[in-house]
Amino acid sequence: MKKIIIVIIISFLIAGCSDYKELDEIAIVEAMGIEKKEDKFLITVQIINTDVLKKDSSVSEAKTFIYSDTGSTIFEAIRNMSNKTSKKLFFPHLKILIIDDEIFPDTKGVIDLITRDTESMMNFDVVTTINYSPNEILKTISPLVPSSSESISKMLELSEQNNGNAYILKFEDFLKDIVSNGITPVFSNISLNKNLSDKNNMDLLKNSSINSYIEIDNTITYKSNGEIITLNKNQTKGLNYIRNKIKYSLITLPCKDNYYSMETFSSSTKLKENLKNNEIIINVNTTLAIGEFNCDLNIEKDSTLKMIKSDSEKMIESYINSAFDLAKQEETDFLGIGNFIYKNKYKYFDFKNKSWDKEGLSKINIKVKVDANVIKQGNLKTSIKDNDYEKR
Amino acid sequence: MSMYIKQTISQTIFMNTKNLIEQLNMFKKKAPDLIIRKIKFGPLKYVYIVLFQTLTNEDKINDFILKYLSNRSINDFDFLSFKTDINEFIPAINKIEVNDKEKMFFYLFNGFTILLFNNEALAFETKGALDRSITEPSSEPTVKGPKDAFNENINTNIGLVRRRIKSTNLSQETLYIGKITNSRVNIIYLDNIAENDLVLRVKNEFSKIDTDGILDSYYLKEFIKTQNKTLFPIIKSTEKPDEVCKALMEGKICVLVENSPNVLIIPTFFIDLFKNSEDYYQLPFFATFTRIIRILAFFIAIILPAYYLAVTTFDQQLLPTNLLLNFTSQRSGVPFPALFEALFLMLIFEILYEGDSRTPSSRGTSLSILGALVLGDAAVNAGLVSPIMVIVIAITAICSLLFIYLNLQAVIRFWRYLLMILTSFFGIIGLAIGIALMIANISSIKSFGKPYLLPFSPFNKNGTKDALIRTNFSKNNFRKSYLTKKNRRKGRL
């Protein structure tokens, strides 16, 4: 019994209260930006101002604060910041990590710091920016949501889910893509639609037409030498189809002199290998509905429906093919085809000693099979005809 | 007084009337409420009546004993025919022949009137009405179901049970415990269901008790020697006869104590603390629902404040961002560490709770108004505590008030404070250690030789039909095998 009491007392003395921090001693960091400035890292953090949430705060305070500092390593830069902030920076609630273009392709430091840290949660989004610095982006005030970082994460979520033309990269996936064979991470590029006459203050939000805002630009990826490869919206859709990330998406198709739009309700992609013929078979199974129909065609006819079906299938096929062509052309496997082969038939290619991007990818061909299923035509049987207007 | 009784016991066993009256007269000096009346029959013959004015009903004595004595003017008075005459003509049901002094005092203290004559003694029951009437249970309010409750009269209590169980198998064992109070303790059980071992064990445990007095059945609980090092109650007590009868039919043993409205149920398992006799007066689905709510409330009452402390002072990453922001904005400006804030509010609540249960109802209103003002608004506005902490403590308090058994509340309190202290030193790991300790403690308990966590651990399929989930009566056809081995099928005896 004596021994037990001694053990308990010692454990209280040794381990008690380590890590203790009251809520009012921490500053919650919502976003972090990493960039290079004269061989040093410049770190920008966005801290949430919790006092704004108080009921009786009548003063219109800023909702977030921005701090930045430099250091030879990222860690040093963060620690240097404590000269400026009165509270301890608290990173586990990080939502967005913005990595500047100049850091690439050497992201070792970023990954090492965040993975080594015991406190960090790895479920935040990683984005990159080409034309602007992370500092500039984080400083931008955005309408509708309290902070720019929240607006970025919401925007990414919305456009990936509703449109399929943006790509969300969580940090854990980023880490996985970096360390796995035959795959290169893909980032969303954040840019600023900036009107220079606007200043970064609350006046911005007094106007209902917003002239300066953050937007998601194209998706980009980096070659091993740091060169940027840009994917356009359709190629991003192709990428999302191959990585089975599409749920709700939009396909716009031409008919005679007009256009119509199809909405994807669900989609699943399965990859199969036929490596005897150096071929990967991509099976896409998708459910579609007519979203908007401006054509002078009768949807009740079977032939029209068949046309819609085959056109949609061809369109999806073209998305996938254009993404694959880009990968082949740039010799960078951002689609993860090499990774698929490595997981399923690693004997096909010597991933350890040879470069997949340069020697393996060029031999591979893909065969896309799309099965589109048109389930809904909406409430209208045909499109509204011109003579409907004339009757009035 | 005890000395006096001891002396009389040590003296002659023969009932010498003259000696006895002398002794009683000596005793009367200390007990003025003792009445000794000498009634004369003929020239040389006397009858004595001895009684306690405070314990007896004078009307009964006047009507049945004195009236008889004055009416029967037996001419050829001789004590032999006198005795048969009394037997035949005094209209008292409870008449006992007493033949030693100890017994005589016992009956005197129990409100009997003693008739002394010619070295013989007869006791007639003339108890005064010192009892409360049968009222609604005050500590276990019921909405549906029978509303009668036990009172302080043990005979009434046994009657309430017998009225429900009309069976020759209802057996009683009587013990007298306490050197001063000499209280009657009745162990009741159904001899065709309850296990003999258990009955013997309970009788042994109770007959070993050596103490001055038993004033309530709670006294007995503390004398039960167990190996358990725990605060969890292994004996449940109830005021409701229907609950006692339910327990008897399951094969449990109930213990009634004189002058106590609380009847003990032996053995009690962990799940029994969450059962209520009212569960059986409503649909099984709702009973199950309320049981789950009770168990949830039990764990919330223990864990919630500790968990709040863990996530706000150590592991802030566990909370969703928006919730954390909310907490942070409310915490700003509170000068104390979160632990002191919690303990301060808890202390106020405990004081309020104790005050509320001890003050007469006329002052209860002012207490609750003050409590609500102090705890609710003023403390928050003054910046002493954060509103979220008030909510946390209030939820905890409400959850713990669900449990009417005082012992269970004490357990909840103990573990709550222990977990709070552990988490305030070690964060969420401390909470995990505390919960592990609690589970280890619960599973180590044995209630009269049976595992406390039955029917879950060890698992007993038949028992689970009325544990967490109450199944329909028609589907629950067998008695619990861990309580009884004989006559398992319900309805076949």
mmCIF file of C-alpha atoms in Angstrom, chain B residues 361-484:
data_model
loop_
_atom_site.group_PDB
_atom_site.id
_atom_site.type_symbol
_atom_site.label_atom_id
_atom_site.label_comp_id
_atom_site.label_asym_id
_atom_site.label_seq_id
_atom_site.Cartn_x
_atom_site.Cartn_y
_atom_site.Cartn_z
ATOM 1 C CA SER B 361 -40.646 23.747 2.879
ATOM 2 C CA SER B 362 -41.640 27.235 4.047
ATOM 3 C CA ARG B 363 -38.077 28.403 3.542
ATOM 4 C CA GLY B 364 -37.454 26.351 0.427
ATOM 5 C CA THR B 365 -38.664 29.074 -1.918
ATOM 6 C CA SER B 366 -36.263 31.706 -0.734
ATOM 7 C CA LEU B 367 -33.465 29.171 -0.950
ATOM 8 C CA SER B 368 -34.243 28.284 -4.529
ATOM 9 C CA ILE B 369 -34.606 31.931 -5.573
ATOM 10 C CA LEU B 370 -31.273 32.814 -4.024
ATOM 11 C CA GLY B 371 -29.667 29.725 -5.493
ATOM 12 C CA ALA B 372 -30.951 30.443 -8.971
ATOM 13 C CA LEU B 373 -29.807 34.061 -8.770
ATOM 14 C CA VAL B 374 -26.381 33.271 -7.383
ATOM 15 C CA LEU B 375 -25.697 30.253 -9.533
ATOM 16 C CA GLY B 376 -27.348 31.475 -12.662
ATOM 17 C CA ASP B 377 -27.054 35.086 -13.497
ATOM 18 C CA ALA B 378 -25.063 36.985 -10.945
ATOM 19 C CA ALA B 379 -22.028 34.720 -10.908
ATOM 20 C CA VAL B 380 -21.780 34.876 -14.669
ATOM 21 C CA ASN B 381 -22.296 38.641 -14.852
ATOM 22 C CA ALA B 382 -19.745 39.202 -12.132
ATOM 23 C CA GLY B 383 -17.248 37.284 -14.224
ATOM 24 C CA LEU B 384 -16.646 34.680 -11.549
ATOM 25 C CA VAL B 385 -17.646 31.756 -13.704
ATOM 26 C CA SER B 386 -18.232 31.210 -17.391
ATOM 27 C CA PRO B 387 -21.782 30.495 -18.576
ATOM 28 C CA ILE B 388 -20.701 27.228 -20.153
ATOM 29 C CA MET B 389 -19.408 26.009 -16.796
ATOM 30 C CA VAL B 390 -22.779 26.802 -15.238
ATOM 31 C CA ILE B 391 -24.406 24.693 -17.930
ATOM 32 C CA VAL B 392 -21.972 21.813 -17.390
ATOM 33 C CA ILE B 393 -22.493 21.780 -13.623
ATOM 34 C CA ALA B 394 -26.252 22.178 -13.991
ATOM 35 C CA ILE B 395 -26.480 19.209 -16.364
ATOM 36 C CA THR B 396 -24.341 17.176 -13.987
ATOM 37 C CA ALA B 397 -26.515 18.126 -11.038
ATOM 38 C CA ILE B 398 -29.731 17.341 -12.865
ATOM 39 C CA CYS B 399 -28.366 13.970 -13.923
ATOM 40 C CA SER B 400 -27.322 13.071 -10.395
ATOM 41 C CA LEU B 401 -30.687 14.146 -8.954
ATOM 42 C CA LEU B 402 -32.304 11.425 -11.015
ATOM 43 C CA PHE B 403 -31.107 8.896 -8.465
ATOM 44 C CA ILE B 404 -33.127 8.802 -5.287
ATOM 45 C CA TYR B 405 -30.918 6.301 -3.497
ATOM 46 C CA LEU B 406 -28.673 8.373 -1.287
ATOM 47 C CA ASN B 407 -25.884 5.821 -1.415
ATOM 48 C CA LEU B 408 -25.786 5.935 -5.174
ATOM 49 C CA GLN B 409 -25.596 9.708 -5.071
ATOM 50 C CA ALA B 410 -22.644 9.445 -2.752
ATOM 51 C CA VAL B 411 -20.936 7.087 -5.192
ATOM 52 C CA ILE B 412 -21.575 9.466 -8.060
ATOM 53 C CA ARG B 413 -20.095 12.327 -6.073
ATOM 54 C CA PHE B 414 -16.997 10.378 -5.082
ATOM 55 C CA TRP B 415 -16.148 9.267 -8.593
ATOM 56 C CA ARG B 416 -17.015 12.654 -10.067
ATOM 57 C CA TYR B 417 -14.542 14.454 -7.827
ATOM 58 C CA LEU B 418 -11.902 11.781 -8.283
ATOM 59 C CA LEU B 419 -12.174 11.987 -12.060
ATOM 60 C CA MET B 420 -12.105 15.788 -11.934
ATOM 61 C CA ILE B 421 -8.892 15.796 -9.930
ATOM 62 C CA LEU B 422 -7.292 13.154 -12.148
ATOM 63 C CA THR B 423 -8.180 15.023 -15.329
ATOM 64 C CA SER B 424 -7.028 18.336 -13.964
ATOM 65 C CA PHE B 425 -3.585 16.792 -13.568
ATOM 66 C CA PHE B 426 -3.350 14.427 -16.519
ATOM 67 C CA GLY B 427 -5.941 15.542 -19.063
ATOM 68 C CA ILE B 428 -7.882 13.035 -21.099
ATOM 69 C CA ILE B 429 -5.443 10.275 -20.088
ATOM 70 C CA GLY B 430 -6.319 10.902 -16.465
ATOM 71 C CA LEU B 431 -10.003 10.574 -17.359
ATOM 72 C CA ALA B 432 -9.328 7.270 -19.089
ATOM 73 C CA ILE B 433 -7.378 6.003 -16.072
ATOM 74 C CA GLY B 434 -10.170 7.110 -13.739
ATOM 75 C CA ILE B 435 -12.867 5.381 -15.769
ATOM 76 C CA ALA B 436 -10.745 2.229 -15.943
ATOM 77 C CA LEU B 437 -10.370 2.324 -12.155
ATOM 78 C CA MET B 438 -14.105 2.747 -11.737
ATOM 79 C CA ILE B 439 -14.915 -0.168 -14.034
ATOM 80 C CA ALA B 440 -12.322 -2.311 -12.230
ATOM 81 C CA ASN B 441 -13.912 -1.353 -8.939
ATOM 82 C CA ILE B 442 -17.461 -2.148 -10.060
ATOM 83 C CA SER B 443 -16.480 -5.511 -11.473
ATOM 84 C CA SER B 444 -14.606 -6.523 -8.334
ATOM 85 C CA ILE B 445 -17.672 -6.200 -6.113
ATOM 86 C CA LYS B 446 -19.536 -9.228 -4.839
ATOM 87 C CA SER B 447 -22.996 -8.804 -3.432
ATOM 88 C CA PHE B 448 -23.499 -11.678 -0.973
ATOM 89 C CA GLY B 449 -21.241 -13.922 -3.006
ATOM 90 C CA LYS B 450 -22.659 -13.010 -6.391
ATOM 91 C CA PRO B 451 -20.853 -10.857 -8.962
ATOM 92 C CA TYR B 452 -22.160 -7.305 -8.909
ATOM 93 C CA LEU B 453 -22.296 -6.915 -12.671
ATOM 94 C CA LEU B 454 -24.660 -9.829 -13.217
ATOM 95 C CA PRO B 455 -26.269 -10.491 -15.676
ATOM 96 C CA PHE B 456 -23.738 -8.789 -17.968
ATOM 97 C CA SER B 457 -20.548 -10.136 -16.491
ATOM 98 C CA PRO B 458 -20.615 -13.119 -16.207
ATOM 99 C CA PHE B 459 -23.137 -13.075 -19.000
ATOM 100 C CA ASN B 460 -26.495 -14.607 -18.232
ATOM 101 C CA LYS B 461 -28.926 -14.714 -21.114
ATOM 102 C CA ASN B 462 -31.986 -15.291 -18.985
ATOM 103 C CA GLY B 463 -31.059 -12.381 -16.736
ATOM 104 C CA THR B 464 -30.698 -9.889 -19.567
ATOM 105 C CA LYS B 465 -34.396 -10.165 -20.304
ATOM 106 C CA ASP B 466 -35.024 -7.803 -17.450
ATOM 107 C CA ALA B 467 -31.819 -5.851 -17.204
ATOM 108 C CA LEU B 468 -31.040 -3.082 -19.620
ATOM 109 C CA ILE B 469 -33.942 -4.098 -21.802
ATOM 110 C CA ARG B 470 -37.208 -5.102 -20.203
ATOM 111 C CA THR B 471 -38.923 -7.718 -22.308
ATOM 112 C CA ASN B 472 -42.571 -8.555 -22.212
ATOM 113 C CA PHE B 473 -43.744 -10.533 -19.169
ATOM 114 C CA SER B 474 -45.016 -13.297 -21.436
ATOM 115 C CA LYS B 475 -41.560 -13.732 -22.962
ATOM 116 C CA ASN B 476 -39.733 -13.691 -19.659
ATOM 117 C CA ASN B 477 -40.901 -17.040 -18.325
ATOM 118 C CA PHE B 478 -38.038 -18.119 -16.127
ATOM 119 C CA ARG B 479 -36.675 -16.799 -12.874
ATOM 120 C CA LYS B 480 -33.113 -15.596 -12.927
ATOM 121 C CA SER B 481 -30.844 -18.597 -12.655
ATOM 122 C CA TYR B 482 -28.227 -16.702 -10.702
ATOM 123 C CA LEU B 483 -30.728 -15.942 -7.966
ATOM 124 C CA THR B 484 -32.474 -19.245 -7.600
#
